[in-house]
Amino acid sequence: MSQMSHSWDPDRYLTYADQRGRPFADLLARVPAEKPRTVVDLGCGPGNLTALLADRWPDAAVTGIDSSPEMIAAAREIAGVRWEVADLRDWVRPDPLALRAPVDVLVSNATLQWLPDHIELLPRLVDRVAPGGWFAFQVPGNFDEPSHTIRTDIAERTPYAEHVRDVAVPSSHEPVDYLRVLLGLGCEADVWETTYLHVLTGPDPVFDWVSGTGARPTIQALPEELRGEFEDEFRRLLREAYPADPSGRVVLPFRRIFAVARTAAS
């Protein structure tokens, strides 16, 4: 069944830019490539993190790719990177004429979880990496947490269910699953997980976080006459699941899964 399309809001996504950016920095720190010629960021979003790749490897040709025209429009304000609107699944399609040069460093940060079959795409992603090159990705691993399960529970109710049954819903696998696939592809691989404890402030901060990412497709799919009611209930239940302390601070635990793989040298 096809999934309904949605659009992204760069400004809303960047509300927690520092906290969202930390996993990218932690991932990048484990990629020891010295002088890559080509670096690609698949699912680059508004480009603020892709710019770190250009800073890390100033002599490389860095390309940021995202399927969202809104995200790429925001990214184009950042110099030093080539930006492209494209679907990740199209980017990894086989190239029978071998017209596309391999990539020395391929990065995908918090993107693969939007593709239900992404673990089956890993061989094609690895194929796009040059011999001895690096493939690094990070995906959320917190889909059994209230920040996601509450959305699912509400979305299954009448009258919302008929409007959101086909929306995109993120998911991921366990670290060992990614490790086995990467090792089976002949890569050297390092896979690990980290749970960040994000300290958030302001009214309904967890709602603000998830409504800019994982819950956005669901909220967008609802007609206006239902959206406000859905959001009110979502906010209320999130406040119960993530209560503020006396100082107004809310702690959002966020598990993330990382993988850094080096392809076999030719």
mmCIF file of C-alpha atoms in Angstrom:
data_model
loop_
_atom_site.group_PDB
_atom_site.id
_atom_site.type_symbol
_atom_site.label_atom_id
_atom_site.label_comp_id
_atom_site.label_asym_id
_atom_site.label_seq_id
_atom_site.Cartn_x
_atom_site.Cartn_y
_atom_site.Cartn_z
ATOM 1 C CA MET A 1 0.000 0.000 0.000
ATOM 2 C CA SER A 2 1.372 3.400 -0.906
ATOM 3 C CA GLN A 3 2.040 5.932 1.795
ATOM 4 C CA MET A 4 0.579 9.414 1.760
ATOM 5 C CA SER A 5 3.009 12.194 0.971
ATOM 6 C CA HIS A 6 3.858 14.933 3.420
ATOM 7 C CA SER A 7 6.051 17.995 3.543
ATOM 8 C CA TRP A 8 8.696 19.076 6.041
ATOM 9 C CA ASP A 9 9.087 22.388 7.854
ATOM 10 C CA PRO A 10 12.803 23.295 8.173
ATOM 11 C CA ASP A 11 12.149 25.926 10.841
ATOM 12 C CA ARG A 12 10.189 23.529 13.027
ATOM 13 C CA TYR A 13 12.775 20.798 12.539
ATOM 14 C CA LEU A 14 15.528 23.159 13.669
ATOM 15 C CA THR A 15 13.730 24.046 16.922
ATOM 16 C CA TYR A 16 16.002 21.620 18.769
ATOM 17 C CA ALA A 17 18.930 21.812 16.376
ATOM 18 C CA ASP A 18 21.625 21.371 19.026
ATOM 19 C CA GLN A 19 20.073 18.250 20.530
ATOM 20 C CA ARG A 20 19.225 16.747 17.143
ATOM 21 C CA GLY A 21 22.733 17.492 15.898
ATOM 22 C CA ARG A 22 24.651 15.754 18.658
ATOM 23 C CA PRO A 23 24.144 12.199 17.272
ATOM 24 C CA PHE A 24 25.425 13.379 13.886
ATOM 25 C CA ALA A 25 28.576 14.744 15.510
ATOM 26 C CA ASP A 26 29.041 11.504 17.468
ATOM 27 C CA LEU A 27 28.625 9.481 14.273
ATOM 28 C CA LEU A 28 31.044 11.660 12.333
ATOM 29 C CA ALA A 29 33.660 11.341 15.075
ATOM 30 C CA ARG A 30 33.856 7.593 14.396
ATOM 31 C CA VAL A 31 34.568 7.973 10.655
ATOM 32 C CA PRO A 32 38.377 8.118 10.310
ATOM 33 C CA ALA A 33 38.495 8.947 6.586
ATOM 34 C CA GLU A 34 41.399 11.311 5.972
ATOM 35 C CA LYS A 35 41.201 12.770 2.469
ATOM 36 C CA PRO A 36 38.012 11.639 0.734
ATOM 37 C CA ARG A 37 37.342 13.071 -2.693
ATOM 38 C CA THR A 38 33.561 12.690 -2.573
ATOM 39 C CA VAL A 39 31.221 12.855 0.412
ATOM 40 C CA VAL A 40 27.438 12.404 0.210
ATOM 41 C CA ASP A 41 24.840 13.076 2.910
ATOM 42 C CA LEU A 42 21.652 11.130 2.165
ATOM 43 C CA GLY A 43 18.675 12.758 3.861
ATOM 44 C CA CYS A 44 20.493 16.002 4.555
ATOM 45 C CA GLY A 45 17.436 17.938 5.759
ATOM 46 C CA PRO A 46 18.027 21.702 6.048
ATOM 47 C CA GLY A 47 21.777 21.214 5.572
ATOM 48 C CA ASN A 48 23.025 22.533 8.900
ATOM 49 C CA LEU A 49 24.704 19.211 9.672
ATOM 50 C CA THR A 50 25.923 18.598 6.137
ATOM 51 C CA ALA A 51 27.957 21.765 6.534
ATOM 52 C CA LEU A 52 29.966 19.903 9.181
ATOM 53 C CA LEU A 53 31.057 17.462 6.494
ATOM 54 C CA ALA A 54 32.401 20.318 4.378
ATOM 55 C CA ASP A 55 34.223 21.672 7.432
ATOM 56 C CA ARG A 56 35.695 18.260 8.238
ATOM 57 C CA TRP A 57 36.852 17.582 4.670
ATOM 58 C CA PRO A 58 37.301 20.984 2.977
ATOM 59 C CA ASP A 59 38.954 19.504 -0.133
ATOM 60 C CA ALA A 60 36.139 17.035 -0.797
ATOM 61 C CA ALA A 61 33.183 17.509 -3.128
ATOM 62 C CA VAL A 62 30.278 17.365 -0.656
ATOM 63 C CA THR A 63 26.711 16.712 -1.821
ATOM 64 C CA GLY A 64 23.558 16.908 0.292
ATOM 65 C CA ILE A 65 20.528 14.966 -0.963
ATOM 66 C CA ASP A 66 16.989 15.085 0.389
ATOM 67 C CA SER A 67 13.569 14.218 -1.001
ATOM 68 C CA SER A 68 12.015 17.360 0.527
ATOM 69 C CA PRO A 69 12.076 20.464 -1.700
ATOM 70 C CA GLU A 70 11.411 22.561 1.417
ATOM 71 C CA MET A 71 14.484 21.190 3.160
ATOM 72 C CA ILE A 72 16.731 21.640 0.131
ATOM 73 C CA ALA A 73 15.455 25.200 -0.369
ATOM 74 C CA ALA A 74 16.608 25.995 3.166
ATOM 75 C CA ALA A 75 19.898 24.149 2.669
ATOM 76 C CA ARG A 76 20.786 26.144 -0.439
ATOM 77 C CA GLU A 77 21.508 29.126 1.793
ATOM 78 C CA ILE A 78 24.627 27.222 2.937
ATOM 79 C CA ALA A 79 27.644 27.626 0.661
ATOM 80 C CA GLY A 80 30.279 25.046 -0.159
ATOM 81 C CA VAL A 81 27.931 22.105 -0.688
ATOM 82 C CA ARG A 82 26.085 20.841 -3.770
ATOM 83 C CA TRP A 83 22.393 20.321 -2.984
ATOM 84 C CA GLU A 84 20.033 17.950 -4.770
ATOM 85 C CA VAL A 85 16.362 16.998 -4.434
ATOM 86 C CA ALA A 86 16.167 13.230 -4.887
ATOM 87 C CA ASP A 87 14.612 10.147 -3.342
ATOM 88 C CA LEU A 88 17.094 7.901 -1.565
ATOM 89 C CA ARG A 89 15.595 4.839 -3.251
ATOM 90 C CA ASP A 90 16.223 6.349 -6.678
ATOM 91 C CA TRP A 91 19.777 7.273 -5.718
ATOM 92 C CA VAL A 92 20.635 3.639 -4.949
ATOM 93 C CA ARG A 93 19.034 2.117 -8.033
ATOM 94 C CA PRO A 94 21.451 -0.116 -9.970
ATOM 95 C CA ASP A 95 23.498 1.704 -12.601
ATOM 96 C CA PRO A 96 23.969 -0.845 -15.422
ATOM 97 C CA LEU A 97 26.123 1.545 -17.453
ATOM 98 C CA ALA A 98 28.356 2.308 -14.453
ATOM 99 C CA LEU A 99 28.050 6.037 -15.125
ATOM 100 C CA ARG A 100 28.034 7.063 -11.465
ATOM 101 C CA ALA A 101 31.338 7.284 -9.672
ATOM 102 C CA PRO A 102 31.578 5.578 -6.280
ATOM 103 C CA VAL A 103 31.466 7.693 -3.126
ATOM 104 C CA ASP A 104 34.357 7.786 -0.656
ATOM 105 C CA VAL A 105 32.196 8.662 2.368
ATOM 106 C CA LEU A 106 28.445 8.050 2.476
ATOM 107 C CA VAL A 107 26.513 9.377 5.475
ATOM 108 C CA SER A 108 22.832 9.004 6.320
ATOM 109 C CA ASN A 109 21.623 10.573 9.552
ATOM 110 C CA ALA A 110 18.113 9.896 10.934
ATOM 111 C CA THR A 111 16.730 9.090 7.481
ATOM 112 C CA LEU A 112 16.690 5.348 6.835
ATOM 113 C CA GLN A 113 13.981 4.799 9.466
ATOM 114 C CA TRP A 114 11.454 6.330 7.056
ATOM 115 C CA LEU A 115 11.967 3.437 4.598
ATOM 116 C CA PRO A 116 10.271 0.241 5.844
ATOM 117 C CA ASP A 117 12.622 -1.868 3.715
ATOM 118 C CA HIS A 118 15.799 0.015 4.559
ATOM 119 C CA ILE A 119 17.689 -2.995 5.884
ATOM 120 C CA GLU A 120 17.188 -4.612 2.467
ATOM 121 C CA LEU A 121 18.641 -1.453 0.898
ATOM 122 C CA LEU A 122 21.939 -1.747 2.784
ATOM 123 C CA PRO A 123 23.619 -3.866 0.062
ATOM 124 C CA ARG A 124 22.789 -1.237 -2.562
ATOM 125 C CA LEU A 125 24.017 1.557 -0.324
ATOM 126 C CA VAL A 126 27.283 -0.275 0.288
ATOM 127 C CA ASP A 127 27.601 -0.814 -3.480
ATOM 128 C CA ARG A 128 27.655 2.965 -3.942
ATOM 129 C CA VAL A 129 30.741 3.275 -1.725
ATOM 130 C CA ALA A 130 34.245 3.069 -3.204
ATOM 131 C CA PRO A 131 36.502 0.160 -2.178
ATOM 132 C CA GLY A 132 38.003 1.028 1.180
ATOM 133 C CA GLY A 133 35.443 3.806 1.643
ATOM 134 C CA TRP A 134 33.125 4.537 4.530
ATOM 135 C CA PHE A 135 29.389 4.180 5.062
ATOM 136 C CA ALA A 136 27.993 5.667 8.277
ATOM 137 C CA PHE A 137 24.384 5.932 9.393
ATOM 138 C CA GLN A 138 22.285 6.628 12.453
ATOM 139 C CA VAL A 139 18.634 5.793 13.091
ATOM 140 C CA PRO A 140 16.362 6.329 16.089
ATOM 141 C CA GLY A 141 15.737 3.238 18.186
ATOM 142 C CA ASN A 142 13.041 4.585 20.492
ATOM 143 C CA PHE A 143 9.843 3.516 18.755
ATOM 144 C CA ASP A 144 8.525 1.660 21.794
ATOM 145 C CA GLU A 145 8.707 4.840 23.891
ATOM 146 C CA PRO A 146 5.596 6.917 24.793
ATOM 147 C CA SER A 147 6.652 9.660 22.363
ATOM 148 C CA HIS A 148 5.738 7.196 19.589
ATOM 149 C CA THR A 149 3.284 4.737 21.131
ATOM 150 C CA ILE A 150 0.920 7.516 22.221
ATOM 151 C CA ARG A 151 0.713 8.782 18.644
ATOM 152 C CA THR A 152 -0.023 5.250 17.444
ATOM 153 C CA ASP A 153 -2.733 4.677 20.046
ATOM 154 C CA ILE A 154 -4.562 7.914 19.258
ATOM 155 C CA ALA A 155 -4.203 7.434 15.499
ATOM 156 C CA GLU A 156 -5.954 4.059 15.714
ATOM 157 C CA ARG A 157 -9.094 5.639 17.163
ATOM 158 C CA THR A 158 -12.193 6.810 15.359
ATOM 159 C CA PRO A 159 -12.423 9.301 13.649
ATOM 160 C CA TYR A 160 -8.667 9.610 13.025
ATOM 161 C CA ALA A 161 -7.870 6.117 11.756
ATOM 162 C CA GLU A 162 -9.463 6.491 8.336
ATOM 163 C CA HIS A 163 -7.340 9.557 7.603
ATOM 164 C CA VAL A 164 -3.943 8.322 8.773
ATOM 165 C CA ARG A 165 -3.843 4.610 7.986
ATOM 166 C CA ASP A 166 -1.496 5.159 5.015
ATOM 167 C CA VAL A 167 0.852 7.754 6.489
ATOM 168 C CA ALA A 168 4.597 7.216 6.787
ATOM 169 C CA VAL A 169 5.611 5.824 10.180
ATOM 170 C CA PRO A 170 9.297 5.466 11.078
ATOM 171 C CA SER A 171 10.817 2.198 12.310
ATOM 172 C CA SER A 172 14.217 0.599 12.794
ATOM 173 C CA HIS A 173 15.925 -2.694 13.612
ATOM 174 C CA GLU A 174 18.154 -3.784 16.467
ATOM 175 C CA PRO A 175 21.892 -3.001 16.336
ATOM 176 C CA VAL A 176 22.825 -6.661 15.886
ATOM 177 C CA ASP A 177 20.646 -6.854 12.777
ATOM 178 C CA TYR A 178 22.553 -4.045 11.101
ATOM 179 C CA LEU A 179 25.880 -5.522 12.193
ATOM 180 C CA ARG A 180 25.099 -8.925 10.701
ATOM 181 C CA VAL A 181 24.099 -7.432 7.372
ATOM 182 C CA LEU A 182 27.178 -5.216 7.128
ATOM 183 C CA LEU A 183 29.543 -8.044 8.071
ATOM 184 C CA GLY A 184 27.805 -10.282 5.543
ATOM 185 C CA LEU A 185 28.548 -7.685 2.871
ATOM 186 C CA GLY A 186 32.247 -7.994 3.593
ATOM 187 C CA CYS A 187 32.542 -4.734 5.530
ATOM 188 C CA GLU A 188 34.454 -4.003 8.679
ATOM 189 C CA ALA A 189 31.715 -2.659 10.925
ATOM 190 C CA ASP A 190 31.271 -0.901 14.243
ATOM 191 C CA VAL A 191 27.665 -0.762 15.486
ATOM 192 C CA TRP A 192 26.549 0.674 18.813
ATOM 193 C CA GLU A 193 23.694 2.422 20.574
ATOM 194 C CA THR A 194 23.383 5.432 22.846
ATOM 195 C CA THR A 195 20.469 6.794 24.836
ATOM 196 C CA TYR A 196 20.567 10.575 25.068
ATOM 197 C CA LEU A 197 18.758 12.357 27.870
ATOM 198 C CA HIS A 198 17.499 15.576 26.336
ATOM 199 C CA VAL A 199 16.507 18.252 28.816
ATOM 200 C CA LEU A 200 13.711 20.301 27.255
ATOM 201 C CA THR A 201 11.870 23.385 28.444
ATOM 202 C CA GLY A 202 8.826 25.374 27.435
ATOM 203 C CA PRO A 203 5.156 24.469 27.069
ATOM 204 C CA ASP A 204 4.682 20.946 25.654
ATOM 205 C CA PRO A 205 8.320 20.499 24.565
ATOM 206 C CA VAL A 206 7.987 16.795 23.757
ATOM 207 C CA PHE A 207 5.067 17.554 21.462
ATOM 208 C CA ASP A 208 7.146 20.256 19.788
ATOM 209 C CA TRP A 209 9.933 17.725 19.275
ATOM 210 C CA VAL A 210 7.867 14.884 17.797
ATOM 211 C CA SER A 211 5.541 17.106 15.771
ATOM 212 C CA GLY A 212 8.562 18.268 13.781
ATOM 213 C CA THR A 213 9.690 14.730 12.986
ATOM 214 C CA GLY A 214 8.069 11.356 13.627
ATOM 215 C CA ALA A 215 4.503 12.559 14.225
ATOM 216 C CA ARG A 216 4.454 15.174 11.471
ATOM 217 C CA PRO A 217 3.074 12.940 8.677
ATOM 218 C CA THR A 218 0.203 11.838 10.918
ATOM 219 C CA ILE A 219 -0.696 15.381 11.961
ATOM 220 C CA GLN A 220 -0.516 16.657 8.390
ATOM 221 C CA ALA A 221 -2.793 13.887 7.124
ATOM 222 C CA LEU A 222 -5.664 14.940 9.372
ATOM 223 C CA PRO A 223 -8.284 17.382 8.114
ATOM 224 C CA GLU A 224 -8.299 20.728 9.889
ATOM 225 C CA GLU A 225 -11.516 19.980 11.759
ATOM 226 C CA LEU A 226 -9.839 16.974 13.465
ATOM 227 C CA ARG A 227 -6.264 18.162 13.745
ATOM 228 C CA GLY A 228 -6.735 20.446 16.741
ATOM 229 C CA GLU A 229 -8.574 17.788 18.726
ATOM 230 C CA PHE A 230 -5.894 15.217 17.918
ATOM 231 C CA GLU A 231 -3.103 17.581 18.932
ATOM 232 C CA ASP A 232 -4.831 18.503 22.205
ATOM 233 C CA GLU A 233 -5.127 14.852 23.224
ATOM 234 C CA PHE A 234 -1.569 14.130 22.074
ATOM 235 C CA ARG A 235 -0.228 17.037 24.118
ATOM 236 C CA ARG A 236 -2.155 15.982 27.211
ATOM 237 C CA LEU A 237 -0.912 12.394 27.147
ATOM 238 C CA LEU A 238 2.665 13.450 26.444
ATOM 239 C CA ARG A 239 2.570 15.772 29.465
ATOM 240 C CA GLU A 240 1.495 12.807 31.592
ATOM 241 C CA ALA A 241 4.205 10.535 30.174
ATOM 242 C CA TYR A 242 6.932 13.183 30.436
ATOM 243 C CA PRO A 243 6.100 15.344 33.465
ATOM 244 C CA ALA A 244 8.025 18.541 34.090
ATOM 245 C CA ASP A 245 10.057 18.921 37.264
ATOM 246 C CA PRO A 246 9.458 21.881 39.636
ATOM 247 C CA SER A 247 11.777 24.006 37.484
ATOM 248 C CA GLY A 248 9.785 23.258 34.326
ATOM 249 C CA ARG A 249 12.377 20.919 32.822
ATOM 250 C CA VAL A 250 11.298 17.808 30.921
ATOM 251 C CA VAL A 251 13.625 14.854 30.284
ATOM 252 C CA LEU A 252 13.194 13.054 26.953
ATOM 253 C CA PRO A 253 15.183 9.792 26.759
ATOM 254 C CA PHE A 254 16.107 9.106 23.136
ATOM 255 C CA ARG A 255 17.803 5.871 22.064
ATOM 256 C CA ARG A 256 19.761 5.983 18.810
ATOM 257 C CA ILE A 257 21.528 3.275 16.827
ATOM 258 C CA PHE A 258 24.795 3.954 14.982
ATOM 259 C CA ALA A 259 26.767 2.066 12.358
ATOM 260 C CA VAL A 260 30.098 2.830 10.724
ATOM 261 C CA ALA A 261 31.274 0.416 8.053
ATOM 262 C CA ARG A 262 34.347 0.293 5.842
ATOM 263 C CA THR A 263 34.020 -1.504 2.548
ATOM 264 C CA ALA A 264 36.550 -4.068 1.435
ATOM 265 C CA ALA A 265 39.541 -2.692 -0.427
ATOM 266 C CA SER A 266 39.801 -3.737 -4.070
#
